[in-house]
Coordinates of C-alpha atoms in Angstrom, one line a residue:
M1 CA 12.9 1.6 -20.3
H2 CA 10.0 -0.9 -20.6
L3 CA 7.3 -1.8 -23.1
A4 CA 4.6 -4.2 -21.8
I5 CA 1.6 -5.9 -23.5
I6 CA -1.2 -5.8 -21.0
G7 CA -4.9 -6.7 -20.5
S8 CA -8.1 -4.6 -20.4
V9 CA -10.2 -1.8 -18.7
A10 CA -12.5 1.1 -19.7
L11 CA -14.1 4.7 -19.3
L12 CA -17.3 6.7 -18.2
A13 CA -19.3 9.9 -17.0
W14 CA -22.7 11.5 -15.7
M15 CA -25.0 14.6 -15.6
P16 CA -28.0 15.4 -13.2
E17 CA -31.0 15.5 -15.6
A18 CA -31.4 13.9 -19.1
R19 CA -33.5 16.0 -21.5
A20 CA -32.2 15.0 -25.0
Q21 CA -30.6 12.4 -27.1
V22 CA -27.0 11.6 -26.1
S23 CA -24.2 13.1 -28.2
S24 CA -21.1 11.5 -26.8
T25 CA -17.5 11.2 -27.9
Q26 CA -17.3 7.8 -26.1
T27 CA -19.5 4.9 -27.2
S28 CA -20.8 2.5 -24.5
A29 CA -18.3 -0.2 -25.4
Q30 CA -15.2 2.1 -25.6
A31 CA -12.8 2.2 -22.7
Q32 CA -11.6 5.5 -21.1
H33 CA -9.4 6.3 -18.2
Y34 CA -11.0 7.6 -15.0
D35 CA -9.6 8.8 -11.7
I36 CA -12.6 9.5 -9.5
P37 CA -12.0 9.6 -5.7
A38 CA -14.2 7.8 -3.2
G39 CA -17.0 10.0 -1.7
P40 CA -20.7 10.8 -2.1
L41 CA -22.4 8.8 -4.9
A42 CA -24.0 11.9 -6.5
A43 CA -20.6 13.7 -6.8
A44 CA -18.9 10.6 -8.2
L45 CA -21.6 10.0 -10.8
N46 CA -21.5 13.7 -11.8
R47 CA -17.8 13.6 -12.3
F48 CA -18.1 10.4 -14.2
S49 CA -20.8 11.7 -16.6
E50 CA -18.7 14.8 -17.3
Q51 CA -15.7 12.8 -18.2
A52 CA -17.6 10.2 -20.3
G53 CA -19.8 12.8 -22.0
I54 CA -23.1 11.2 -21.2
F55 CA -26.4 12.3 -19.7
L56 CA -27.5 10.6 -16.5
S57 CA -30.5 11.3 -14.4
A58 CA -31.6 9.9 -11.0
P59 CA -34.0 11.0 -8.2
S60 CA -31.9 12.8 -5.5
A61 CA -33.8 10.9 -2.9
M62 CA -32.4 7.7 -4.3
V63 CA -28.7 8.7 -4.5
D64 CA -28.5 11.0 -1.4
G65 CA -26.8 9.3 1.5
N66 CA -25.0 6.7 -0.6
T67 CA -21.3 6.7 -1.0
S68 CA -19.1 5.3 -3.8
S69 CA -15.6 3.7 -3.4
G70 CA -14.5 5.7 -6.5
L71 CA -13.0 4.6 -9.8
K72 CA -9.5 4.4 -11.1
G73 CA -8.4 2.9 -14.4
Y74 CA -9.9 2.2 -17.9
Y75 CA -13.6 1.3 -18.0
S76 CA -16.4 1.2 -20.5
I77 CA -19.4 3.4 -19.6
Q78 CA -21.5 0.5 -18.3
A79 CA -18.6 -1.1 -16.4
G80 CA -17.7 2.2 -14.8
L81 CA -21.2 2.9 -13.7
T82 CA -21.5 -0.6 -12.3
A83 CA -18.3 -0.1 -10.3
L84 CA -19.4 3.3 -9.0
T85 CA -22.7 2.0 -7.7
A86 CA -21.4 -1.3 -6.3
G87 CA -22.7 -1.9 -2.8
T88 CA -25.3 0.8 -2.9
G89 CA -28.3 -1.3 -3.9
L90 CA -28.6 0.8 -7.1
E91 CA -27.7 0.1 -10.7
A92 CA -27.3 2.3 -13.8
F93 CA -28.9 1.4 -17.1
Q94 CA -29.1 2.8 -20.6
Q95 CA -32.5 4.2 -21.7
Q96 CA -34.0 4.1 -25.2
D97 CA -32.9 7.7 -26.0
G98 CA -29.3 6.8 -25.2
S99 CA -29.2 8.5 -21.9
Y100 CA -28.6 6.7 -18.6
G101 CA -30.7 6.4 -15.5
V102 CA -30.4 4.9 -12.0
R103 CA -32.7 2.5 -10.4
A104 CA -32.9 0.1 -7.4
V105 CA -31.5 -3.3 -7.9
E106 CA -34.3 -5.9 -7.9
A107 CA -33.9 -8.6 -5.2
V108 CA -33.0 -11.9 -6.7
A109 CA -33.9 -15.1 -4.9
P110 CA -30.9 -17.3 -4.0
V111 CA -30.2 -20.0 -6.5
S112 CA -28.1 -23.1 -6.2
G113 CA -25.1 -23.6 -8.4
P114 CA -21.5 -22.3 -8.8
I115 CA -20.4 -19.4 -6.6
V116 CA -18.8 -16.6 -8.6
L117 CA -15.9 -15.0 -6.8
P118 CA -15.2 -11.3 -7.1
M119 CA -12.4 -10.4 -9.5
V120 CA -9.0 -9.9 -8.0
T121 CA -7.2 -6.8 -9.5
V122 CA -3.4 -6.9 -9.5
T123 CA -1.5 -3.6 -9.8
G124 CA 2.1 -5.0 -9.2
E125 CA 2.8 -5.0 -13.0
R126 CA 2.1 -1.2 -13.0
L127 CA -1.1 -1.7 -15.0
E128 CA -4.4 -2.8 -13.5
R129 CA -5.0 -6.4 -14.6
S130 CA -7.1 -9.3 -13.4
F131 CA -5.4 -12.1 -11.6
L132 CA -5.7 -14.4 -14.6
Q133 CA -4.2 -11.7 -17.0
T134 CA -1.1 -11.2 -14.8
T135 CA 1.9 -12.7 -16.4
S136 CA 4.1 -12.7 -13.2
S137 CA 3.8 -15.3 -10.5
V138 CA 1.9 -13.3 -7.8
H139 CA 0.5 -13.9 -4.3
V140 CA -2.3 -11.5 -3.4
V141 CA -3.6 -10.7 0.2
G142 CA -6.8 -8.8 0.2
T143 CA -8.3 -6.3 2.8
E144 CA -10.1 -9.0 4.8
D145 CA -7.0 -11.1 5.3
V146 CA -4.8 -8.1 5.9
D147 CA -7.2 -7.0 8.7
R148 CA -7.3 -10.5 10.2
H149 CA -3.5 -10.8 10.5
S150 CA -2.7 -7.1 11.2
Q151 CA -0.7 -8.0 14.4
K152 CA 1.9 -9.9 12.4
G153 CA 3.1 -6.9 10.4
L154 CA 4.0 -6.9 6.7
Y155 CA 6.7 -9.6 6.7
G156 CA 4.9 -11.9 9.1
L157 CA 1.8 -11.7 6.9
L158 CA 3.7 -13.3 4.0
Q159 CA 5.0 -16.3 5.9
G160 CA 2.3 -18.5 4.4
A161 CA 2.9 -17.5 0.8
V162 CA 4.3 -20.1 -1.5
N163 CA 8.0 -19.7 -2.2
V164 CA 8.3 -16.9 0.3
T165 CA 10.5 -17.6 3.4
R166 CA 11.4 -15.4 6.4
T167 CA 14.2 -16.8 8.5
A168 CA 15.0 -14.2 11.1
G169 CA 13.2 -11.7 13.3
D170 CA 14.4 -8.6 11.5
S171 CA 14.7 -10.1 8.1
L172 CA 13.2 -9.4 4.7
P173 CA 11.8 -12.6 3.2
S174 CA 13.6 -14.7 0.6
I175 CA 11.6 -15.3 -2.6
R176 CA 12.2 -18.5 -4.5
G177 CA 15.3 -19.0 -2.4
V178 CA 17.0 -15.8 -3.4
Q179 CA 18.3 -14.0 -0.3
V180 CA 18.1 -10.2 -0.1
N181 CA 21.9 -9.8 -0.1
G182 CA 24.9 -11.8 -0.7
K183 CA 25.6 -12.6 3.0
G184 CA 22.1 -13.3 4.4
N185 CA 18.6 -12.0 4.9
S186 CA 19.2 -9.9 8.1
L187 CA 18.5 -6.2 7.8
G188 CA 21.4 -5.7 10.2
E189 CA 23.8 -7.4 7.8
L190 CA 22.3 -5.4 4.9
H191 CA 23.0 -2.1 6.7
L192 CA 26.4 -3.2 7.9
T193 CA 27.7 -4.5 4.5
G194 CA 26.0 -1.8 2.4
V195 CA 25.0 -4.4 -0.2
P196 CA 21.7 -3.3 -1.8
S197 CA 18.6 -5.4 -1.3
R198 CA 17.5 -7.8 -4.0
L199 CA 13.9 -7.3 -2.9
Q200 CA 11.9 -4.1 -3.4
V201 CA 9.2 -2.9 -1.1
V202 CA 6.8 -0.6 -3.1
V203 CA 4.1 1.4 -1.3
D204 CA 1.5 3.2 -3.4
D205 CA 3.8 3.2 -6.5
F206 CA 6.9 4.4 -4.6
V207 CA 9.9 2.3 -3.8
R208 CA 10.9 2.4 -0.1
P209 CA 14.3 1.5 1.4
P210 CA 14.7 -1.8 3.3
Q211 CA 13.0 -1.5 6.7
W212 CA 13.8 -2.8 10.1
S213 CA 10.9 -5.0 11.0
N214 CA 9.3 -2.4 13.4
T215 CA 9.8 0.7 11.3
S216 CA 7.7 2.8 8.9
Q217 CA 6.3 0.7 6.0
T218 CA 5.9 -2.7 7.8
S219 CA 2.7 -1.9 9.6
L220 CA -0.6 -3.3 8.2
F221 CA -2.9 -0.6 9.6
D222 CA -5.0 1.0 6.9
V223 CA -3.6 -1.3 4.2
Q224 CA -5.9 -2.3 1.4
Q225 CA -3.9 -5.0 -0.5
V226 CA -0.5 -6.7 -0.5
E227 CA 1.0 -8.4 -3.5
V228 CA 4.1 -10.5 -3.7
M229 CA 5.6 -10.5 -7.2
R230 CA 7.8 -13.6 -7.3
G231 CA 10.8 -13.5 -9.6
P232 CA 12.8 -10.7 -11.2
Q233 CA 10.9 -7.4 -11.6
S234 CA 13.8 -5.2 -12.7
T235 CA 12.1 -4.3 -16.1
L236 CA 9.2 -2.7 -14.3
R237 CA 10.8 -1.7 -11.0
G238 CA 14.4 -0.9 -11.8
R239 CA 17.4 -1.9 -9.8
N240 CA 17.3 -4.2 -6.7
A241 CA 14.3 -6.2 -7.7
F242 CA 16.1 -9.4 -8.7
S243 CA 14.2 -11.7 -6.3
G244 CA 10.9 -9.9 -6.7
A245 CA 8.8 -7.1 -5.2
I246 CA 6.4 -6.6 -2.3
V247 CA 3.7 -4.2 -3.5
V248 CA 1.5 -2.5 -0.8
R249 CA -1.6 -0.6 -1.7
T250 CA -3.3 1.8 0.9
P251 CA -6.7 3.5 0.5
D252 CA -6.9 6.8 -1.2
P253 CA -8.3 9.9 0.5
S254 CA -12.1 10.2 0.4
F255 CA -14.4 13.2 -0.1
S256 CA -16.8 11.5 2.3
P257 CA -15.6 12.1 5.9
E258 CA -14.6 9.0 7.7
F259 CA -12.9 8.2 11.0
G260 CA -11.6 4.8 12.2
I261 CA -9.7 3.4 15.2
A262 CA -8.2 -0.1 15.6
S263 CA -6.5 -1.6 18.7
D264 CA -4.9 -4.9 19.3
L265 CA -4.0 -6.1 22.9
F266 CA -2.1 -9.4 23.0
R267 CA 0.0 -11.6 25.2
N268 CA 2.1 -14.6 24.3
D269 CA 4.6 -16.7 26.2
A270 CA 7.5 -15.6 24.0
T271 CA 7.3 -11.8 24.2
G272 CA 4.8 -11.0 27.0
T273 CA 2.2 -8.3 26.6
G274 CA 2.0 -5.8 23.8
H275 CA -0.4 -3.6 21.8
N276 CA -1.0 -1.9 18.5
L277 CA -3.1 1.3 18.3
G278 CA -4.1 3.1 15.0
V279 CA -6.3 6.1 14.3
M280 CA -7.4 7.1 10.8
A281 CA -9.3 10.2 9.5
T282 CA -10.1 11.2 5.9
G283 CA -12.3 13.8 4.3
P284 CA -12.4 16.8 2.0
L285 CA -10.3 20.0 2.5
I286 CA -11.8 21.6 -0.6
E287 CA -15.0 20.1 -1.8
E288 CA -14.5 17.9 -4.9
Q289 CA -10.9 19.2 -5.3
L290 CA -8.7 18.4 -2.3
A291 CA -9.0 15.4 0.1
A292 CA -6.7 14.2 2.8
R293 CA -6.2 10.9 4.7
I294 CA -4.1 10.8 7.9
T295 CA -3.2 7.8 10.1
L296 CA -1.4 7.8 13.5
E297 CA 0.0 4.6 14.9
E298 CA 1.7 3.4 18.1
A299 CA 2.9 -0.1 18.8
R300 CA 4.7 -1.9 21.6
D301 CA 5.9 -5.4 22.1
G302 CA 8.7 -7.2 24.0
D303 CA 11.7 -9.4 23.0
S304 CA 11.6 -13.2 23.5
I305 CA 14.1 -13.5 26.4
E306 CA 13.2 -14.0 30.1
G307 CA 15.9 -11.7 31.3
F308 CA 19.7 -11.3 31.6
V309 CA 22.5 -13.2 33.4
A310 CA 23.0 -11.6 36.8
G311 CA 25.2 -8.6 36.4
G312 CA 25.4 -9.0 32.7
F313 CA 23.4 -5.9 31.7
T314 CA 25.8 -3.0 32.0
A315 CA 23.9 -0.2 30.3
P316 CA 22.8 2.7 32.6
G317 CA 19.2 2.4 31.6
D318 CA 16.4 0.1 32.8
P319 CA 16.8 -3.4 31.4
D320 CA 13.0 -3.9 31.2
R321 CA 12.8 -0.8 29.1
A322 CA 15.6 -2.2 26.9
R323 CA 13.5 -5.2 26.1
R324 CA 10.6 -3.2 24.7
I325 CA 10.1 -2.9 21.0
T326 CA 8.3 0.4 20.2
N327 CA 7.2 2.3 17.1
Q328 CA 5.3 5.6 16.5
K329 CA 4.3 6.5 13.0
V330 CA 2.4 9.2 11.0
N331 CA 1.2 8.7 7.5
A332 CA -0.5 11.4 5.3
K333 CA -1.9 11.4 1.7
L334 CA -3.5 14.2 -0.3
S335 CA -5.4 13.9 -3.5
Y336 CA -5.9 17.0 -5.6
F337 CA -8.2 17.5 -8.6
P338 CA -7.9 21.0 -10.1
G339 CA -11.3 22.4 -10.8
G340 CA -10.4 23.9 -14.2
T341 CA -8.3 21.0 -15.4
P342 CA -10.3 17.8 -15.2
D343 CA -7.6 15.7 -16.9
L344 CA -5.0 16.6 -14.3
S345 CA -4.7 15.1 -10.8
A346 CA -2.0 15.1 -8.2
E347 CA -1.2 12.9 -5.1
F348 CA 1.1 13.8 -2.3
Q349 CA 2.4 11.3 0.3
F350 CA 4.4 11.7 3.5
S351 CA 5.3 9.3 6.3
H352 CA 7.6 9.3 9.3
A353 CA 8.3 6.7 12.0
D354 CA 10.4 6.6 15.1
G355 CA 11.1 3.2 16.8
R356 CA 13.4 1.2 19.1
T357 CA 14.4 -2.4 18.5
P358 CA 16.8 -4.8 20.3
L359 CA 19.3 -7.1 18.6
Y360 CA 20.6 -9.9 20.7
R361 CA 21.7 -13.5 21.1
N362 CA 20.4 -15.8 23.8
Y363 CA 20.5 -19.4 25.1
V364 CA 18.0 -21.8 26.6
A365 CA 18.4 -21.7 30.4
G366 CA 15.7 -24.2 31.5
P367 CA 13.9 -27.3 30.6
D368 CA 11.4 -25.3 28.6
F369 CA 12.8 -24.3 25.2
R370 CA 11.2 -20.9 25.6
D371 CA 13.1 -20.1 28.8
R372 CA 15.8 -18.0 27.2
I373 CA 18.2 -15.6 28.8
N374 CA 20.8 -13.1 27.5
P375 CA 24.3 -12.9 28.8
G376 CA 24.0 -9.1 28.6
D377 CA 27.5 -8.4 27.2
D378 CA 26.2 -8.1 23.6
Y379 CA 22.6 -6.8 23.9
R380 CA 22.3 -4.1 21.2
V381 CA 19.4 -1.6 21.3
L382 CA 18.9 0.5 18.2
D383 CA 16.9 3.7 17.7
T384 CA 15.4 3.8 14.2
R385 CA 14.0 6.6 12.2
S386 CA 12.5 6.6 8.7
S387 CA 10.9 9.2 6.5
F388 CA 9.4 9.4 3.0
A389 CA 7.9 12.1 0.8
G390 CA 6.5 11.6 -2.7
T391 CA 4.5 13.4 -5.4
K392 CA 2.6 11.8 -8.3
L393 CA 1.2 13.8 -11.1
T394 CA -1.2 12.2 -13.7
Y395 CA -2.4 13.8 -16.9
V396 CA -5.1 11.9 -18.9
L397 CA -4.4 12.2 -22.7
G398 CA -7.2 12.7 -25.3
A399 CA -6.8 9.2 -26.7
P400 CA -6.8 6.3 -24.1
G401 CA -3.7 6.8 -22.2
S402 CA -2.0 9.0 -19.6
L403 CA 1.3 10.5 -18.5
E404 CA 2.6 10.1 -15.0
L405 CA 5.4 11.8 -13.2
L406 CA 6.6 10.3 -9.8
I407 CA 9.2 12.0 -7.6
G408 CA 10.1 10.6 -4.2
T409 CA 12.7 10.8 -1.5
A410 CA 13.3 8.3 1.4
S411 CA 15.6 8.0 4.3
E412 CA 16.2 5.5 7.1
D413 CA 18.6 5.9 10.1
A414 CA 19.6 3.5 12.9
S415 CA 21.9 4.2 15.8
S416 CA 22.7 2.7 19.2
N417 CA 20.7 3.9 22.2
S418 CA 23.4 5.0 24.6
A419 CA 21.2 4.5 27.7
L420 CA 20.1 0.9 26.8
N421 CA 22.9 -0.5 24.7
S422 CA 24.7 -3.2 26.7
S423 CA 27.3 -4.1 24.2
G424 CA 30.8 -3.2 23.1
V425 CA 29.5 -2.7 19.6
V426 CA 28.1 0.8 19.1
F427 CA 26.6 2.1 15.9
D428 CA 26.9 5.8 15.4
V429 CA 24.5 6.1 12.4
L430 CA 23.5 3.5 9.8
R431 CA 22.0 5.6 7.1
E432 CA 20.1 4.8 3.9
R433 CA 19.1 7.6 1.5
S434 CA 17.4 7.4 -1.9
T435 CA 15.8 9.8 -4.4
S436 CA 13.8 8.6 -7.4
A437 CA 12.1 10.2 -10.5
E438 CA 10.0 8.3 -13.0
L439 CA 8.1 9.4 -16.2
L440 CA 5.6 6.9 -17.5
W441 CA 3.4 6.9 -20.6
R442 CA 0.4 4.5 -20.4
F443 CA -1.1 3.8 -23.7
G444 CA -3.8 1.7 -25.5
D445 CA -7.3 0.5 -24.6
S446 CA -7.2 -2.0 -21.8
S447 CA -10.6 -3.5 -23.0
G448 CA -8.7 -5.1 -25.9
G449 CA -5.9 -4.7 -28.4
I450 CA -2.4 -3.5 -27.6
N451 CA -1.8 -1.6 -24.4
G452 CA 1.0 -1.1 -22.0
L453 CA 3.5 1.4 -20.8
V454 CA 6.8 3.0 -21.6
G455 CA 8.9 4.8 -19.0
I456 CA 12.2 6.1 -17.9
S457 CA 13.5 6.3 -14.3
H458 CA 16.4 7.6 -12.3
V459 CA 17.4 6.5 -8.8
S460 CA 20.3 7.7 -6.7

C-alpha cells in the first residue's frame, strides 16, 4: 500500500457555439481530470468543453484540418485548452461573458534573452509531475533522442545515463551498482538461477518480465519516452524494484488516422550487416469511442565473431544462420470511451514477439582485437518467445480523483534451437510467467494542496 504527496495539474471542456453566460461547476482556476485521446481538434475541444462544463465557440474553418495530441491528467480550464491547441497556431481565450473562443496566435518577433525549455513530464512515480517536482532521481529520454538512437534498443539507449551501467550483451543494466540478481547481470544467469530481477521494466503502467535483449519490450520503435528511476521503487512498484525501474511510455491510439514506417540499414565491423523495420497504423474503429494502434516489427543482426574453428560447429544447421540474431514483434493498443459513460475509459494492450539469439564464448584469433572466432563446441542458440496482455479501467470521480484497475499477464520462454545449437548444453524450456492486479485511487488537486495515490496490488 502506498500514500504519496505529489505536485499539480488541472481540468477542462468545450461546446460548439456560445450564446449565454457560462454556468460551470468548474472555475477557470480549478483542476479537473481529463482523458481525451489524440485526434481532430474539433472533437477534442468538444469533449473537453463537455467535461469542463464551459461554452466554447470557434469558426469551423479555423479548427477543421487541425489535430490535437490529446490531454491526460489534471488541468485547469485555460491550461487544458492551451495543451489541446498546442502546435496548431491557435489559442483559446476567455471572453467577457465568461465563455471561451478560439483565435489565431499572433506572430511574435524573435527576441533576445533566455530560452525557455519545454516542461518535461515524468510519470514514473505514477502521478504526472514536472521534472523539478519529481522526488526520485530520474533520467528522462524524450521522443527525439529515442528516435535518434533507435538502433541501440532499450538497454543500449541507457548506456550514457548517470549511474546506469550495462556490462554484457544480454544484460539488464545495473543502477547505482546494484546488480539485477545475486550472481550477475546476465539474463541467462537470471533464467538459470531463478533469482528474481531487482530491476523492473514497466511499459505503459504494466510490469513486464526480464527480457532477453532482442525480445519483446526492448525495441524503441514507436516509443514516446523512457525514464530510469534510480534507487528503490518498491513502494510504488511492488516487489523486484530494489535497484530501480525502467519506465517506457508508448503513444496512445489516435482518432485521427495515421500511418508510419521506419527502417534502419546498418553495417559495422563487429556484427556485419543488419536492419530494423517497423510499421505503425492508428485510427478510429468507432468514431470518438474506440481507437486502435498497431505496430509490426522485424529486426536482424549478427553476432560479433568472424566464424568457427574448423570442424568445431557440429549442429546440423547452417552456421551462418546460427550467427543471426532475429526478432519479429506485434504490438496492439485499444482505447475505449463509452458514449453513455463519459467518466469511464478502458485501455487494452497486447504484444507478442518471437526471436532467436546466440550465446557464446570466443577468443581473439588475429592481430586485430575484433578478429574473434568461436571453438564451436559451446555455441548455444536460443529461440525466444514473449507475450503480454493487459487491461486498464479508469473511472473519474466527481471530486478531483479517479479509480484505476489494472490486470495483466505476461510470459517469456527460451529453449535451445535443435538445428543450430552447437553445444552439449541444451535448454528444454526456460519459462517466466507472471500475473498482476492493481487497484489505485488517485486523489487531490494536482494544482496545489495534498494529492497522491493509495493502492493495493497482487503479483504471482
